[in-house]
Short mmCIF file of C-alpha atoms in Angstrom, two decimals:
data_model
loop_
_atom_site.label_atom_id
_atom_site.label_comp_id
_atom_site.label_asym_id
_atom_site.label_seq_id
_atom_site.Cartn_x
_atom_site.Cartn_y
_atom_site.Cartn_z
CA UNK A 1 -8.98 -27.20 6.05
CA UNK A 2 -11.02 -30.44 7.59
CA UNK A 3 -14.19 -29.64 5.67
CA UNK A 4 -11.90 -30.00 2.04
CA UNK A 5 -11.17 -33.03 0.34
CA UNK A 6 -7.76 -34.20 -0.21
CA UNK A 7 -7.92 -32.77 -3.80
CA UNK A 8 -8.93 -29.45 -2.81
CA UNK A 9 -6.17 -29.44 -0.06
CA UNK A 10 -3.88 -30.47 -2.44
CA UNK A 11 -5.02 -27.66 -5.01
CA UNK A 12 -4.60 -24.97 -2.43
CA UNK A 13 -1.10 -25.82 -1.66
CA UNK A 14 -0.25 -26.45 -4.89
CA UNK A 15 -1.44 -22.87 -6.02
CA UNK A 16 0.39 -21.38 -3.01
CA UNK A 17 3.80 -22.71 -4.06
CA UNK A 18 3.46 -21.61 -7.40
CA UNK A 19 2.54 -18.12 -6.68
CA UNK A 20 5.24 -17.72 -4.45
CA UNK A 21 7.89 -19.08 -6.95
CA UNK A 22 6.39 -17.00 -10.16
CA UNK A 23 5.66 -20.13 -11.76
CA UNK A 24 3.99 -19.86 -15.14
CA UNK A 25 0.85 -21.33 -16.47
CA UNK A 26 2.68 -24.20 -18.20
CA UNK A 27 4.59 -25.00 -15.31
CA UNK A 28 1.46 -24.97 -13.12
CA UNK A 29 0.31 -27.83 -15.20
CA UNK A 30 3.41 -29.48 -15.39
CA UNK A 31 3.82 -29.72 -11.63
CA UNK A 32 0.21 -30.67 -11.12
CA UNK A 33 0.59 -33.70 -13.46
CA UNK A 34 3.85 -34.78 -11.40
CA UNK A 35 1.60 -34.63 -8.15
CA UNK A 36 -1.24 -36.39 -9.69
CA UNK A 37 1.13 -39.03 -11.00
CA UNK A 38 2.48 -39.83 -7.59
CA UNK A 39 -0.98 -39.45 -5.86
CA UNK A 40 -3.50 -41.36 -8.03
CA UNK A 41 -6.35 -40.22 -5.68
CA UNK A 42 -5.24 -36.70 -5.85
CA UNK A 43 -6.88 -34.24 -8.94
CA UNK A 44 -5.28 -30.83 -9.08
CA UNK A 45 -7.82 -27.96 -9.84
CA UNK A 46 -6.74 -25.55 -12.78
CA UNK A 47 -5.20 -22.34 -11.86
CA UNK A 48 -8.37 -20.41 -12.18
CA UNK A 49 -10.24 -22.71 -10.17
CA UNK A 50 -7.73 -23.07 -7.57
CA UNK A 51 -7.56 -19.34 -7.28
CA UNK A 52 -11.41 -19.29 -6.67
CA UNK A 53 -11.01 -22.14 -4.02
CA UNK A 54 -8.60 -19.86 -1.99
CA UNK A 55 -10.71 -17.01 -2.38
CA UNK A 56 -13.71 -18.91 -0.76
CA UNK A 57 -11.38 -20.30 1.83
CA UNK A 58 -9.87 -17.47 3.08
CA UNK A 59 -13.07 -15.08 2.28
CA UNK A 60 -11.17 -12.91 0.27
CA UNK A 61 -13.50 -10.69 -1.79
CA UNK A 62 -12.55 -8.35 -4.58
CA UNK A 63 -14.55 -5.00 -4.97
CA UNK A 64 -14.84 -2.97 -8.17
CA UNK A 65 -15.28 0.65 -8.50
CA UNK A 66 -16.09 2.86 -11.47
CA UNK A 67 -13.01 4.90 -12.68
CA UNK A 68 -12.12 7.32 -15.46
CA UNK A 69 -11.07 5.56 -18.75
CA UNK A 70 -8.04 8.13 -18.52
CA UNK A 71 -6.89 6.97 -15.06
CA UNK A 72 -7.46 10.41 -13.64
CA UNK A 73 -9.90 9.54 -10.94
CA UNK A 74 -12.28 7.20 -9.06
CA UNK A 75 -15.95 7.73 -8.99
CA UNK A 76 -16.16 6.54 -5.13
CA UNK A 77 -16.91 8.69 -2.24
CA UNK A 78 -17.70 12.34 -2.70
CA UNK A 79 -17.19 11.35 -6.33
CA UNK A 80 -19.71 8.53 -6.47
CA UNK A 81 -22.57 10.39 -8.42
CA UNK A 82 -20.43 12.17 -11.17
CA UNK A 83 -21.08 11.43 -14.66
CA UNK A 84 -17.92 12.74 -15.82
CA UNK A 85 -14.24 13.24 -15.03
CA UNK A 86 -13.78 16.61 -13.61
CA UNK A 87 -9.96 16.28 -13.10
CA UNK A 88 -7.64 18.86 -14.72
CA UNK A 89 -4.75 17.22 -16.48
CA UNK A 90 -2.03 19.26 -18.06
CA UNK A 91 -4.09 22.38 -17.61
CA UNK A 92 -7.29 20.92 -19.06
CA UNK A 93 -10.48 19.37 -17.61
CA UNK A 94 -10.46 15.66 -18.70
CA UNK A 95 -14.45 15.40 -19.04
CA UNK A 96 -14.23 11.76 -19.99
CA UNK A 97 -17.64 10.17 -19.77
CA UNK A 98 -17.83 7.52 -16.96
CA UNK A 99 -20.58 5.32 -18.79
CA UNK A 100 -20.72 4.01 -22.35
CA UNK A 101 -23.68 4.24 -24.55
CA UNK A 102 -25.00 0.98 -23.07
CA UNK A 103 -24.81 2.58 -19.45
CA UNK A 104 -22.20 0.38 -18.38
CA UNK A 105 -18.93 1.82 -16.73
CA UNK A 106 -16.08 2.29 -19.30
CA UNK A 107 -13.38 1.09 -16.76
CA UNK A 108 -12.88 -0.36 -13.15
CA UNK A 109 -10.66 -0.79 -10.61
CA UNK A 110 -10.30 -3.20 -7.97
CA UNK A 111 -9.24 -3.22 -4.40
CA UNK A 112 -8.94 -5.94 -1.85
CA UNK A 113 -9.67 -5.82 1.78
CA UNK A 114 -6.94 -6.35 4.27
CA UNK A 115 -9.55 -8.01 6.78
CA UNK A 116 -9.37 -11.65 5.68
CA UNK A 117 -5.76 -11.78 5.87
CA UNK A 118 -5.67 -10.31 9.74
CA UNK A 119 -8.34 -13.23 10.43
CA UNK A 120 -6.43 -15.90 9.20
CA UNK A 121 -3.39 -14.64 11.02
CA UNK A 122 -4.87 -14.88 14.22
CA UNK A 123 -7.16 -17.66 13.72
CA UNK A 124 -3.85 -19.67 13.00
CA UNK A 125 -2.20 -18.45 16.04
CA UNK A 126 0.51 -16.30 14.07
CA UNK A 127 -0.58 -12.91 15.23
CA UNK A 128 2.00 -10.49 16.52
CA UNK A 129 2.43 -8.51 19.12
CA UNK A 130 6.22 -6.77 17.93
CA UNK A 131 4.61 -3.32 17.93
CA UNK A 132 3.62 -3.41 21.78
CA UNK A 133 6.79 -5.26 22.74
CA UNK A 134 9.05 -3.32 21.16
CA UNK A 135 7.27 -0.01 22.47
CA UNK A 136 7.41 -0.96 26.06
CA UNK A 137 11.04 -1.97 25.88
CA UNK A 138 11.72 1.47 23.98
CA UNK A 139 9.40 3.56 26.58
CA UNK A 140 12.14 2.25 29.26
CA UNK A 141 14.59 4.47 28.05
CA UNK A 142 12.47 7.29 26.27
CA UNK A 143 13.79 11.08 27.22
CA UNK A 144 17.34 9.70 28.08
CA UNK A 145 20.68 9.78 26.33
CA UNK A 146 20.51 6.13 26.17
CA UNK A 147 17.29 5.69 24.06
CA UNK A 148 18.14 4.07 20.73
CA UNK A 149 16.06 4.89 17.46
CA UNK A 150 15.64 1.59 15.61
CA UNK A 151 12.16 1.36 14.47
CA UNK A 152 8.83 2.91 14.55
CA UNK A 153 7.70 2.13 18.18
CA UNK A 154 11.11 3.90 19.25
CA UNK A 155 9.93 7.35 18.02
CA UNK A 156 7.94 10.18 19.37
CA UNK A 157 4.96 9.83 17.23
CA UNK A 158 4.09 6.20 18.33
CA UNK A 159 4.88 7.16 22.19
CA UNK A 160 2.26 10.08 21.86
CA UNK A 161 -0.14 7.74 20.37
CA UNK A 162 0.09 5.54 23.27
CA UNK A 163 -0.21 8.33 25.79
CA UNK A 164 -3.24 9.15 23.96
CA UNK A 165 -4.79 5.61 24.93
CA UNK A 166 -4.14 3.92 21.24
CA UNK A 167 -2.58 0.70 21.08
CA UNK A 168 -3.96 -0.51 24.31
CA UNK A 169 -4.21 -3.96 23.15
CA UNK A 170 -0.76 -5.79 22.42
CA UNK A 171 -2.49 -7.18 19.28
CA UNK A 172 -3.51 -3.79 17.56
CA UNK A 173 -1.68 -2.84 14.52
CA UNK A 174 -0.52 0.42 12.47
CA UNK A 175 -0.04 0.51 8.90
CA UNK A 176 2.12 2.56 6.36
CA UNK A 177 0.59 3.00 3.04
CA UNK A 178 3.00 2.97 0.16
CA UNK A 179 2.35 3.88 -3.47
CA UNK A 180 4.07 4.29 -6.62
CA UNK A 181 4.07 3.67 -10.53
CA UNK A 182 5.31 0.60 -12.15
CA UNK A 183 5.51 -1.41 -15.26
CA UNK A 184 4.23 -5.13 -15.16
CA UNK A 185 5.55 -6.70 -18.08
CA UNK A 186 8.57 -5.76 -20.10
CA UNK A 187 8.63 -4.75 -23.57
CA UNK A 188 4.91 -4.12 -23.22
CA UNK A 189 2.93 -0.92 -22.47
CA UNK A 190 1.46 -2.30 -19.08
CA UNK A 191 2.09 0.40 -16.40
CA UNK A 192 -0.16 0.96 -13.39
CA UNK A 193 -0.17 2.83 -9.87
CA UNK A 194 0.54 0.24 -7.15
CA UNK A 195 -1.03 0.99 -3.65
CA UNK A 196 0.63 -1.31 -0.75
CA UNK A 197 0.06 -1.78 3.11
CA UNK A 198 2.89 -2.62 5.32
CA UNK A 199 1.98 -3.73 9.06
CA UNK A 200 4.46 -2.11 11.37
CA UNK A 201 3.60 -5.21 14.03
CA UNK A 202 6.10 -7.25 11.89
CA UNK A 203 9.84 -7.02 12.42
CA UNK A 204 11.40 -4.22 10.07
CA UNK A 205 13.49 -7.10 8.58
CA UNK A 206 10.40 -9.00 7.28
CA UNK A 207 7.58 -6.30 6.90
CA UNK A 208 8.67 -5.14 3.39
CA UNK A 209 9.31 -8.45 2.05
CA UNK A 210 6.89 -10.09 -0.41
CA UNK A 211 5.02 -12.76 2.33
CA UNK A 212 4.28 -9.72 4.24
CA UNK A 213 3.33 -6.96 1.73
CA UNK A 214 -0.12 -6.63 0.74
CA UNK A 215 -1.35 -5.02 -2.36
CA UNK A 216 -4.77 -3.52 -1.56
CA UNK A 217 -5.25 -2.01 -4.94
CA UNK A 218 -3.76 -1.44 -8.30
CA UNK A 219 -4.67 1.37 -10.65
CA UNK A 220 -4.34 0.67 -14.11
CA UNK A 221 -2.70 3.14 -16.86
CA UNK A 222 -2.08 4.38 -19.23
CA UNK A 223 -1.85 7.45 -17.33
CA UNK A 224 -0.79 8.48 -14.00
CA UNK A 225 -3.69 9.23 -11.60
CA UNK A 226 -4.53 12.83 -11.08
CA UNK A 227 -6.50 12.38 -8.06
CA UNK A 228 -4.94 9.65 -6.26
CA UNK A 229 -6.95 10.38 -3.38
CA UNK A 230 -10.14 9.29 -5.02
CA UNK A 231 -8.68 5.59 -5.42
CA UNK A 232 -7.22 5.49 -1.94
CA UNK A 233 -10.87 6.22 -0.57
CA UNK A 234 -12.13 2.31 -0.16
CA UNK A 235 -8.52 1.68 1.16
CA UNK A 236 -8.58 4.67 3.81
CA UNK A 237 -12.43 3.91 4.41
CA UNK A 238 -11.64 0.39 5.63
CA UNK A 239 -8.87 1.67 7.96
CA UNK A 240 -11.03 4.07 9.40
CA UNK A 241 -13.32 1.26 10.14
CA UNK A 242 -10.57 -0.66 11.56
CA UNK A 243 -9.71 2.44 14.07
CA UNK A 244 -13.25 1.61 15.57
CA UNK A 245 -12.48 -2.23 15.57
CA UNK A 246 -13.51 -5.61 14.21
CA UNK A 247 -14.03 -8.52 16.59
CA UNK A 248 -11.44 -11.24 15.75
CA UNK A 249 -10.76 -14.86 16.61
CA UNK A 250 -7.39 -15.07 18.47
CA UNK A 251 -6.38 -19.01 17.81
CA UNK A 252 -3.47 -19.07 20.05
CA UNK A 253 -5.34 -17.57 23.20
CA UNK A 254 -8.74 -19.03 22.37
CA UNK A 255 -10.48 -15.96 22.49
CA UNK A 256 -12.36 -13.18 20.63
CA UNK A 257 -10.78 -9.77 20.95
CA UNK A 258 -11.45 -6.22 19.42
CA UNK A 259 -8.68 -5.97 16.89
CA UNK A 260 -7.98 -2.13 15.99
CA UNK A 261 -5.56 -0.41 13.28
CA UNK A 262 -4.39 2.80 12.38
CA UNK A 263 -2.83 4.13 9.33
CA UNK A 264 0.25 6.22 10.66
CA UNK A 265 2.30 7.04 7.48
CA UNK A 266 2.33 6.96 3.82
CA UNK A 267 5.25 6.47 1.81
CA UNK A 268 6.34 7.43 -2.01
CA UNK A 269 8.73 9.14 -4.28
CA UNK A 270 9.11 12.70 -4.70
CA UNK A 271 6.65 12.84 -7.51
CA UNK A 272 3.88 10.36 -5.54
CA UNK A 273 4.37 12.14 -2.75
CA UNK A 274 3.17 15.23 -4.14
CA UNK A 275 0.03 13.38 -5.15
CA UNK A 276 -0.86 12.49 -1.50
CA UNK A 277 0.27 15.25 0.62
CA UNK A 278 -0.95 18.21 -2.22
CA UNK A 279 2.46 19.96 -2.03
CA UNK A 280 4.16 21.45 -5.32
CA UNK A 281 6.33 18.36 -5.22
CA UNK A 282 9.65 17.90 -7.24
CA UNK A 283 8.77 19.97 -10.38
CA UNK A 284 8.02 23.00 -8.34
CA UNK A 285 10.44 25.85 -7.81
CA UNK A 286 9.93 25.37 -3.82
CA UNK A 287 9.30 22.06 -2.18
CA UNK A 288 6.12 23.15 -0.63
CA UNK A 289 3.86 25.94 0.31
CA UNK A 290 5.47 26.79 3.68
CA UNK A 291 9.04 26.91 2.95
CA UNK A 292 10.94 28.83 0.36
CA UNK A 293 13.59 26.46 0.20
CA UNK A 294 14.38 26.38 -3.33
CA UNK A 295 14.99 23.29 -5.74
CA UNK A 296 18.37 21.89 -6.51
CA UNK A 297 19.02 20.49 -10.04
CA UNK A 298 21.95 17.95 -10.27
CA UNK A 299 22.48 18.64 -14.00
CA UNK A 300 21.36 20.82 -16.71
CA UNK A 301 18.02 20.17 -18.06
CA UNK A 302 16.83 18.08 -15.03
CA UNK A 303 13.26 18.36 -14.73
CA UNK A 304 12.73 16.72 -11.06
CA UNK A 305 14.61 18.74 -8.52
CA UNK A 306 15.29 17.83 -5.04
CA UNK A 307 15.77 19.52 -1.75
CA UNK A 308 19.52 18.77 -0.16
CA UNK A 309 20.79 20.94 2.69
CA UNK A 310 23.96 21.21 0.69
CA UNK A 311 23.57 22.44 -2.62
CA UNK A 312 25.05 20.43 -5.52
CA UNK A 313 26.48 22.89 -8.50
CA UNK A 314 24.82 20.63 -11.19
CA UNK A 315 22.98 23.26 -12.99
CA UNK A 316 24.53 26.69 -12.18
CA UNK A 317 21.92 28.74 -13.76
CA UNK A 318 19.12 27.29 -11.54
CA UNK A 319 20.97 27.00 -8.40
CA UNK A 320 21.78 30.80 -8.48
CA UNK A 321 19.20 31.64 -6.05
CA UNK A 322 20.14 28.66 -3.32
CA UNK A 323 22.97 29.27 -0.60
CA UNK A 324 25.37 27.02 -0.19
CA UNK A 325 23.67 25.39 2.53
CA UNK A 326 20.54 25.48 4.58
CA UNK A 327 20.28 25.52 8.21
CA UNK A 328 17.92 22.67 9.36
CA UNK A 329 17.08 24.87 12.55
CA UNK A 330 16.61 27.96 10.69
CA UNK A 331 14.59 27.11 7.43
CA UNK A 332 13.25 29.93 5.42
CA UNK A 333 9.49 29.33 6.42
CA UNK A 334 6.80 31.62 5.71
#
């Protein structure tokens, strides 16, 4: 910030405030005029210029990738050399062309790297060690009747990863990837598929709030993606590199260290989960390929089934094959 002039510093603070408060373009300009009136030596940059400055200062770079015009798949990773979409949507191969008649991609989507955010946090001295501290405290009662499960580091999965030698530095991180469809603007067809990363190194009371939520990419509509894995490829690739480590400057300790992070979980609703884990999903008669637990429907005509242990007698005809209750210790596994 020392190399920026006063107008640039004021512009960065202004755009940050406007983004956090969901200010409109008109409000951005009006508030900027008030700032300039009180400080004649200050000139607030326009919104686009301020955003460009913020990207330069934070080293935040957008990466664009070719995608199917029908939102089926992304042409990245193992699909990078395809000329047409090979996804199957509603029983038919899409076959949409990747390029137009001039050889330009017909559609693209954007991903953001989480690394600049991590670098900025540690450089400013605000890096967290919550994941390590909570796991250390939890390990004292692990395997006893006094153990309390309150968060991810209290569970068996994280304890197992620690035993394997992962998270050996208190500053190492674990991420949860969550995804879901959303409509961005009311009264307008503007749907898309949001992919977010949440750090488990933040308190559970903070990690899912806006300041700590990182949107790594948005898959534009109009249709839901068929091959979600292809869109997630750049995101997962960066986290795979993070498992090997990046050199990060820790401003609090004034030292360089190798920051590592791992993707430990994914989260989605039932329809989204079926796209990620490739199970049959909520529209299937059974929940997965390994368990013959039958879907339960809360009312007649419901297309999305659920898989509770206790059967709800909503649609009697389709609930006929379900027992009154499933035993979680004796599921009908293959």
